[in-house]
XYZ file of C-alpha atoms in Angstrom:
554
model
C -4.815 32.640 7.734
C -4.468 34.353 4.387
C -2.436 32.643 1.739
C -0.457 33.905 -1.186
C 1.491 32.579 -4.149
C 4.818 33.604 -5.487
C 6.381 32.745 -8.823
C 9.605 30.842 -8.546
C 11.782 30.504 -11.600
C 13.630 27.259 -12.206
C 16.110 26.497 -14.987
C 17.381 23.283 -16.513
C 21.084 22.608 -16.077
C 23.005 20.757 -18.728
C 22.133 17.064 -18.757
C 24.942 14.580 -18.498
C 25.165 12.150 -21.366
C 25.914 9.489 -18.780
C 23.766 9.989 -15.712
C 25.669 7.448 -13.695
C 28.985 9.185 -14.247
C 28.297 11.713 -11.534
C 27.231 9.058 -9.038
C 30.291 6.944 -8.867
C 29.764 5.189 -5.533
C 28.136 1.747 -5.566
C 26.644 -0.254 -2.761
C 25.116 -3.699 -2.855
C 21.450 -3.515 -1.942
C 19.490 -6.288 -0.277
C 17.764 -6.991 -3.574
C 21.044 -8.171 -5.070
C 21.321 -5.433 -7.679
C 23.970 -2.748 -7.915
C 22.437 0.435 -6.579
C 24.282 3.616 -7.466
C 24.551 5.938 -4.485
C 26.447 9.139 -4.946
C 24.148 11.977 -3.961
C 25.028 13.818 -0.769
C 23.387 12.321 2.303
C 21.260 15.449 2.779
C 20.432 15.706 -0.919
C 16.672 16.034 -0.483
C 16.681 17.640 2.958
C 16.964 21.209 1.691
C 13.838 23.205 0.779
C 15.498 24.115 -2.512
C 15.645 20.450 -3.551
C 11.907 19.953 -3.107
C 11.433 23.309 -4.830
C 13.019 21.828 -7.957
C 10.098 19.395 -8.026
C 7.658 22.310 -7.847
C 6.762 22.380 -4.143
C 7.583 24.241 -0.951
C 9.007 22.301 1.991
C 6.294 22.453 4.671
C 6.861 19.304 6.748
C 9.648 18.656 9.228
C 11.935 15.877 7.971
C 11.928 13.816 11.163
C 11.520 10.362 9.625
C 14.616 8.173 9.414
C 14.909 5.046 7.274
C 13.659 2.936 10.177
C 10.797 5.347 10.881
C 9.516 5.408 7.308
C 9.951 1.636 7.069
C 7.945 1.353 10.284
C 4.982 3.200 8.759
C 4.813 0.933 5.704
C 5.587 -2.236 7.671
C 2.784 -1.367 10.088
C 0.495 -0.811 7.111
C 1.210 -4.358 5.881
C -0.047 -5.713 9.220
C 1.407 -9.149 8.549
C -0.366 -10.990 11.353
C -3.891 -9.668 10.646
C -3.273 -9.750 6.884
C -2.283 -13.416 6.983
C -5.330 -14.078 9.164
C -7.808 -12.365 6.841
C -6.366 -13.555 3.498
C -6.586 -17.275 4.289
C -9.851 -17.074 2.320
C -7.841 -16.482 -0.870
C -4.832 -18.779 -0.678
C -6.082 -21.656 1.493
C -9.711 -21.201 0.457
C -8.942 -21.533 -3.268
C -6.413 -24.386 -3.643
C -5.597 -25.602 -0.125
C -2.169 -25.611 1.520
C -0.143 -25.226 -1.739
C -1.678 -21.761 -1.975
C -0.106 -20.956 1.380
C 3.387 -22.123 0.462
C 4.537 -21.926 -3.148
C 1.535 -19.866 -4.245
C 2.560 -17.143 -1.782
C 6.279 -17.151 -2.594
C 5.729 -16.977 -6.381
C 3.348 -14.059 -5.956
C 5.736 -12.294 -3.573
C 8.630 -12.636 -6.039
C 6.547 -10.879 -8.693
C 5.270 -8.273 -6.227
C 8.928 -7.590 -5.389
C 9.483 -6.570 -9.023
C 6.744 -3.953 -8.648
C 8.328 -2.730 -5.402
C 11.795 -2.399 -6.965
C 10.439 -0.431 -9.923
C 8.428 1.812 -7.613
C 11.472 2.409 -5.406
C 13.431 3.594 -8.445
C 10.698 6.118 -9.265
C 10.622 7.235 -5.637
C 14.356 7.938 -5.626
C 14.005 10.006 -8.779
C 10.923 11.950 -7.604
C 10.627 11.895 -3.785
C 7.374 13.829 -3.280
C 4.196 13.134 -1.299
C 2.338 12.909 -4.608
C 4.250 9.719 -5.282
C 2.911 7.688 -8.186
C 0.542 10.482 -9.182
C 3.487 12.857 -9.665
C 5.568 10.214 -11.478
C 2.721 9.478 -13.909
C 2.572 13.146 -14.917
C 6.325 13.295 -15.497
C 6.571 10.060 -17.482
C 3.415 10.333 -19.614
C 3.679 11.064 -23.356
C 3.481 14.687 -24.444
C 0.064 16.140 -23.659
C -1.113 13.166 -21.593
C 0.475 14.115 -18.254
C -2.629 15.617 -16.593
C -4.852 12.681 -17.586
C -2.261 10.084 -16.507
C -1.792 11.727 -13.120
C -5.572 12.162 -12.717
C -6.287 8.447 -13.251
C -3.270 7.257 -11.247
C -3.974 9.602 -8.368
C -7.645 8.764 -8.038
C -7.003 5.012 -8.347
C -4.394 5.196 -5.595
C -6.510 7.443 -3.383
C -9.632 5.315 -3.880
C -7.738 2.184 -2.841
C -6.298 3.906 0.223
C -9.624 5.494 1.194
C -11.429 2.163 1.090
C -8.485 0.431 2.763
C -8.891 2.406 5.997
C -12.462 1.413 6.894
C -11.767 -2.095 5.558
C -8.878 -2.593 7.984
C -10.737 -1.022 10.904
C -13.837 -3.113 10.198
C -11.666 -6.243 10.253
C -10.139 -5.110 13.548
C -13.570 -4.618 15.094
C -14.781 -7.965 13.728
C -11.802 -9.808 15.220
C -12.205 -8.001 18.541
C -15.869 -8.919 18.827
C -15.044 -12.372 17.455
C -12.693 -12.919 20.385
C -15.619 -12.129 22.677
C -17.652 -14.743 20.807
C -14.932 -17.354 21.353
C -14.999 -16.654 25.097
C -18.825 -16.447 25.197
C -20.256 -18.698 22.444
C -23.797 -17.390 22.967
C -22.746 -13.843 22.002
C -23.310 -12.671 18.427
C -22.212 -9.095 17.612
C -24.855 -6.894 16.018
C -24.293 -4.471 13.137
C -24.604 -1.419 15.354
C -21.948 -2.822 17.732
C -19.650 -3.444 14.775
C -20.293 0.093 13.554
C -19.602 1.752 16.917
C -16.407 -0.207 17.606
C -15.131 0.473 14.073
C -15.988 4.163 14.442
C -13.985 4.465 17.675
C -10.985 2.724 16.089
C -11.189 5.028 13.053
C -11.334 8.136 15.261
C -8.287 7.086 17.302
C -6.303 6.412 14.123
C -7.235 9.840 12.759
C -6.066 11.482 15.987
C -2.679 9.746 15.833
C -2.254 10.675 12.140
C -2.724 14.352 13.113
C 0.107 14.382 15.661
C 3.487 16.010 14.913
C 5.705 13.952 12.633
C 8.233 13.308 15.395
C 5.558 11.696 17.588
C 4.211 9.669 14.664
C 7.758 8.438 14.007
C 8.146 7.315 17.630
C 4.742 5.646 17.613
C 5.441 3.738 14.411
C 8.922 2.701 15.524
C 7.417 1.284 18.714
C 4.625 -0.324 16.686
C 7.135 -2.087 14.447
C 8.832 -3.653 17.459
C 5.401 -4.600 18.799
C 4.276 -6.086 15.471
C 7.458 -8.134 15.198
C 7.156 -9.305 18.812
C 3.531 -10.376 18.319
C 4.483 -12.170 15.117
C 7.252 -14.098 16.902
C 4.986 -14.930 19.857
C 2.359 -16.319 17.477
C 5.075 -18.252 15.631
C 6.404 -19.842 18.834
C 3.010 -20.578 20.415
C 1.673 -22.335 17.298
C 4.807 -24.472 16.950
C 4.808 -25.332 20.659
C 1.174 -26.458 20.724
C 1.436 -28.292 17.401
C 4.561 -30.181 18.461
C 2.958 -31.153 21.767
C -0.545 -32.068 20.584
C -0.540 -33.545 17.092
C 2.778 -33.051 15.304
C 3.289 -31.695 11.797
C 1.849 -32.470 8.389
C 3.694 -34.394 5.685
C 5.680 -32.201 3.267
C 4.263 -33.958 0.216
C 0.726 -33.098 1.310
C 1.653 -29.516 2.204
C 3.397 -28.750 -1.072
C 1.693 -31.068 -3.536
C -1.916 -31.835 -2.608
C -4.000 -29.245 -4.452
C -7.607 -29.212 -3.304
C -9.458 -26.973 -5.730
C -12.325 -25.274 -3.897
C -13.313 -23.210 -6.955
C -15.185 -24.115 -10.154
C -12.194 -23.145 -12.303
C -9.254 -25.272 -13.570
C -6.359 -25.869 -11.163
C -4.012 -23.485 -12.994
C -6.465 -20.619 -12.803
C -7.209 -21.408 -9.151
C -3.475 -21.119 -8.460
C -3.494 -17.621 -9.977
C -6.524 -16.739 -7.850
C -4.577 -17.797 -4.743
C -2.071 -15.004 -5.500
C -4.744 -12.553 -4.335
C -3.767 -13.135 -0.693
C -0.190 -11.960 -1.240
C -1.301 -9.062 -3.448
C -3.819 -7.817 -0.861
C -1.291 -8.142 1.967
C 1.433 -6.293 0.049
C -0.697 -3.379 -1.181
C 0.657 -0.868 1.352
C 4.402 -0.706 0.705
C 4.072 2.558 -1.244
C 3.716 4.487 2.044
C 7.405 5.621 2.089
C 6.786 7.325 -1.282
C 3.956 9.393 0.216
C 5.973 10.105 3.388
C 9.088 11.188 1.460
C 8.612 14.913 2.195
C 8.858 14.065 5.909
C 11.879 11.777 5.421
C 15.521 12.705 5.868
C 17.663 11.905 2.786
C 14.432 10.955 1.052
C 15.902 10.027 -2.337
C 17.739 7.133 -0.671
C 15.832 6.310 2.517
C 12.323 6.343 1.010
C 13.109 3.812 -1.777
C 15.005 1.671 0.692
C 11.914 1.728 2.898
C 9.784 0.462 -0.002
C 12.141 -2.412 -0.814
C 12.701 -3.377 2.826
C 8.952 -3.470 3.425
C 8.256 -5.687 0.413
C 11.219 -8.007 1.060
C 10.998 -8.437 4.824
C 7.206 -8.418 4.824
C 7.019 -10.972 2.023
C 9.497 -13.381 3.617
C 8.027 -13.094 7.119
C 4.564 -13.650 5.682
C 5.788 -16.763 3.880
C 7.227 -18.163 7.115
C 3.825 -17.779 8.776
C 2.120 -19.404 5.777
C 4.477 -22.379 6.077
C 3.701 -22.740 9.775
C -0.046 -22.714 9.119
C 0.278 -25.293 6.331
C 2.399 -27.673 8.419
C 0.291 -27.423 11.596
C -3.284 -27.407 10.268
C -5.299 -30.339 11.625
C -8.391 -30.345 9.378
C -8.120 -28.254 6.209
C -11.712 -28.824 5.074
C -13.093 -27.751 8.456
C -11.109 -24.501 8.271
C -12.166 -23.740 4.680
C -15.856 -24.475 5.265
C -16.190 -22.806 8.667
C -19.031 -20.352 9.265
C -16.750 -18.152 11.387
C -13.225 -16.801 10.882
C -10.790 -19.225 9.212
C -8.046 -17.882 11.476
C -10.050 -18.475 14.660
C -11.074 -21.960 13.489
C -7.477 -22.848 12.664
C -6.205 -21.607 16.039
C -8.890 -23.552 17.911
C -7.686 -26.730 16.146
C -4.072 -26.184 17.105
C -4.244 -24.857 20.686
C -6.401 -24.390 23.756
C -9.263 -21.897 23.878
C -7.381 -19.497 26.163
C -4.295 -19.568 23.956
C -6.439 -19.009 20.854
C -8.099 -15.972 22.467
C -4.650 -14.600 23.390
C -3.369 -14.950 19.801
C -6.545 -13.386 18.401
C -6.015 -10.474 20.817
C -2.477 -9.963 19.496
C -3.899 -10.049 15.972
C -6.414 -7.342 16.918
C -3.664 -5.037 18.219
C -1.589 -5.597 15.072
C -4.649 -4.849 12.954
C -5.179 -1.576 14.835
C -1.565 -0.597 14.126
C -2.147 -1.466 10.472
C -5.160 0.857 10.350
C -3.143 3.700 11.824
C -0.487 3.279 9.130
C -3.215 3.606 6.524
C -4.596 6.764 8.156
C -1.159 8.398 8.060
C -0.343 7.456 4.459
C -3.834 8.233 3.142
C -3.881 11.723 4.672
C -0.547 12.542 3.001
C -1.977 11.453 -0.339
C -5.020 13.695 0.190
C -2.745 16.608 1.121
C -0.542 16.187 -1.951
C -3.541 16.020 -4.285
C -5.235 18.995 -2.643
C -2.218 21.265 -3.112
C -2.478 20.555 -6.851
C -6.195 21.355 -6.901
C -7.416 17.797 -7.509
C -9.927 17.692 -4.648
C -12.986 19.870 -4.075
C -12.149 22.689 -1.605
C -8.462 21.990 -2.193
C -7.336 25.223 -0.527
C -8.714 23.947 2.769
C -7.291 20.440 2.579
C -3.861 21.580 1.354
C -3.155 23.503 4.554
C -0.578 22.234 7.027
C -1.405 22.816 10.688
C 0.879 25.506 12.103
C 1.315 23.688 15.433
C 1.704 20.058 14.431
C 3.185 20.671 10.957
C 0.976 17.851 9.666
C -2.021 17.949 7.251
C -4.757 17.851 9.899
C -7.469 19.031 7.484
C -6.644 16.182 5.101
C -6.874 13.742 8.014
C -10.352 15.077 8.838
C -11.405 14.728 5.190
C -10.391 11.065 5.171
C -12.084 10.487 8.525
C -15.398 11.877 7.254
C -15.239 9.667 4.169
C -14.415 6.620 6.300
C -17.444 7.272 8.510
C -19.693 7.457 5.435
C -18.354 4.112 4.195
C -18.897 2.532 7.616
C -22.637 3.148 7.371
C -22.619 0.409 4.703
C -22.182 -2.054 7.578
C -25.948 -1.791 8.044
C -26.473 -2.889 4.414
C -25.089 -6.348 5.158
C -21.991 -8.438 4.487
C -22.376 -8.682 0.708
C -22.380 -4.890 0.330
C -19.524 -4.171 2.725
C -17.369 -6.984 1.280
C -17.976 -5.663 -2.242
C -16.800 -2.175 -1.289
C -13.752 -3.418 0.590
C -12.666 -5.583 -2.352
C -11.306 -2.615 -4.338
C -8.289 -1.935 -2.096
C -5.770 -4.192 -3.827
C -6.825 -3.534 -7.422
C -6.907 0.237 -6.869
C -3.425 0.157 -5.372
C -1.787 -2.002 -8.047
C -3.362 -0.114 -10.956
C -1.772 3.027 -9.512
C 1.511 1.236 -8.769
C 2.103 0.108 -12.337
C 0.730 2.989 -14.424
C 3.910 5.135 -14.139
C 6.072 2.008 -14.310
C 4.485 1.087 -17.667
C 5.163 4.587 -18.963
C 8.762 4.328 -17.800
C 9.218 0.969 -19.558
C 7.211 1.228 -22.773
C 7.359 4.921 -23.738
C 10.797 5.571 -25.166
C 10.706 9.357 -24.905
C 9.613 9.633 -21.273
C 11.474 12.134 -19.092
C 12.896 9.687 -16.570
C 16.325 10.249 -15.072
C 17.555 7.800 -12.393
C 17.896 9.014 -8.831
C 20.692 7.944 -6.469
C 18.848 4.628 -5.814
C 18.300 2.870 -9.146
C 18.275 -0.549 -10.793
C 20.783 0.256 -13.523
C 20.595 -2.023 -16.573
C 17.923 -4.183 -14.921
C 15.458 -1.293 -14.710
C 13.392 -1.944 -17.837
C 13.468 -5.738 -17.463
C 12.140 -5.625 -13.903
C 9.627 -2.952 -14.883
C 8.335 -5.121 -17.739
C 7.850 -8.084 -15.382
C 5.930 -5.777 -13.052
C 3.571 -4.598 -15.779
C 2.864 -8.054 -17.202
C 2.201 -9.468 -13.734
C -0.316 -6.763 -12.813
C -1.964 -6.897 -16.263
C -2.454 -10.640 -15.747
C -3.742 -10.339 -12.185
C -6.261 -7.493 -12.599
C -8.827 -9.703 -14.405
C -8.104 -12.563 -11.981
C -8.857 -10.292 -9.016
C -12.322 -9.728 -10.484
C -13.341 -13.387 -10.888
C -15.828 -15.118 -8.557
C -14.940 -18.586 -7.269
C -17.942 -20.233 -8.970
C -19.090 -20.222 -12.597
C -22.734 -19.354 -11.922
C -22.598 -17.115 -8.848
C -25.549 -15.960 -6.802
C -25.350 -12.325 -5.613
C -23.691 -13.396 -2.353
C -21.045 -15.382 -4.296
C -20.338 -12.700 -6.892
C -17.028 -10.850 -6.969
C -18.172 -7.238 -7.250
C -14.675 -5.748 -7.567
C -15.064 -4.888 -11.262
C -18.249 -2.925 -10.541
C -17.204 -1.260 -7.284
C -13.806 -0.191 -8.666
C -14.764 0.277 -12.310
C -17.895 2.323 -11.574
C -16.195 5.119 -9.600
C -13.220 5.133 -11.979
C -15.529 5.554 -14.983
C -17.203 8.490 -13.234
C -13.785 9.973 -12.442
C -12.727 9.656 -16.106
C -16.047 11.174 -17.197
C -15.484 14.038 -14.743
C -12.101 14.645 -16.363
C -13.544 14.555 -19.895
C -16.386 16.964 -19.107
C -14.785 19.374 -16.659
C -11.408 18.624 -15.092
C -9.447 18.667 -18.368
C -10.239 22.386 -18.617
C -8.677 23.314 -15.266
C -6.533 20.411 -14.033
C -2.991 20.716 -15.399
C -1.367 18.010 -13.276
C 1.095 18.347 -10.402
C 3.504 21.267 -10.249
C 6.546 19.987 -12.080
C 9.143 22.650 -11.533
C 12.848 22.548 -12.364
C 12.577 19.153 -14.014
C 16.303 18.535 -14.330
C 16.180 15.110 -12.610
C 13.818 13.801 -15.296
C 15.121 15.028 -18.630
C 15.868 12.526 -21.331
C 19.388 11.182 -21.249
C 21.646 13.114 -23.608
C 19.248 16.018 -24.172
C 20.398 19.530 -23.310
C 17.406 21.857 -23.006
C 18.468 25.298 -21.785
C 15.322 27.129 -20.773
C 13.455 28.200 -17.685
C 9.939 27.699 -16.467
C 7.777 29.390 -13.902
C 5.936 27.460 -11.233
C 3.504 28.728 -8.682
C 4.821 27.579 -5.325
C 2.392 27.648 -2.439
C 3.466 29.655 0.575
C 0.460 28.831 2.705
C 0.990 28.789 6.397
């Protein structure tokens, strides 16, 4: 259908010299900090409220706190994530990487989540971090900051989808191999199974928001149930067959499987937690479909990081205390998870647990498809993507961005063809997910913390006096870990041992920056920041109005 634009005029109201004075009501959040909550419960439910951020309300707000938490919790996929990241924590320094290596990393990841939640409460739009980067950047740098943040986030999410679905297909066919040892899956079988999984996830992501909410709520119960079943079955078999490992060995015996010093190997083991926790930004991108978004969306982020991190640690502890032969698991030619399970329990029980892991991994892939399509939609409506007019449309029947879902699906299919290039190639491509996500996570946080004159104004969910301290911890942690994420495990790697993350992530990002320098800087002006009263500098009283072009596409 035809589309049109209309100019909407927004004006700045007088800024309070004390932003918290109008909030007044305090509640104790799970994080232990005082969170100021004083905005009306339907504060961001009205179209006018989203209009102040520069956008027209086009989605139905059918997602509750539990629903939006369900999307991000499903995207974590704790069971399959723990299964696939054993390579990092156990495979680098042994069982200490599973226990205190995980919990230290999760504590620092929680700082990133808290800082992100504060930004989400202040600016609850589907653009998420991309929008926040534009608002918080120094004068004149907003478009470039949002360009880099947006593409880094989108690149990580785009690669994350086929990565998750490929892992799901690999585990599914791996379960067949456990039952029939003579069977070895071929590349074309992996491709076809992954393609079917990707198509089903795209279909679900295109459904009306209300149906997606029901699906993800059910999936959260299912994920939790599968996690508990795995927990109980492992403990039951371990207690019956061989008992539990000594605590001193579990917590203190570092077996360095890398060529680097023990301290650096410990840092490398953090990669497992970072990779697992790279999807908790989903509530930010779903905020335009969330009721009371300025409170429920940030709560969803914090709940996902906290509950996911602690539940993941419990599973890591169980693995560390029940593992029979650590060296056999680390040096296996097949899946570490499958090898570990076969040590602890019978073949039939191992196949059953692997099957539960496959279902959880499928749910994880669907969460990615939903979040990634909302990112594509938000970028398209600001003209970031080629053919943006097409991908910014919301389907009139489902009220979801179906065209954006199809865009992501087509890209995922193209990536899946790399399966035929071999394991080294596909692993190199899939390695960019975590680094792309965390670069995007911390870019606006750094601007919030280190640029004094940024235009941040706390939303109803905020960290108060701890905001800059927690934000600084977040930035230093990610700045430390980005180089670590790019290191191979050996000092003189062959191509198959090389960590190609720096090339696979850095190459596209350099091209994206070059694109901006040559062309995009002339036409890309950043997201539509209209009626910026939530983000003005504390104590400043600008009385002026701006015009913003608000899309009225149907």
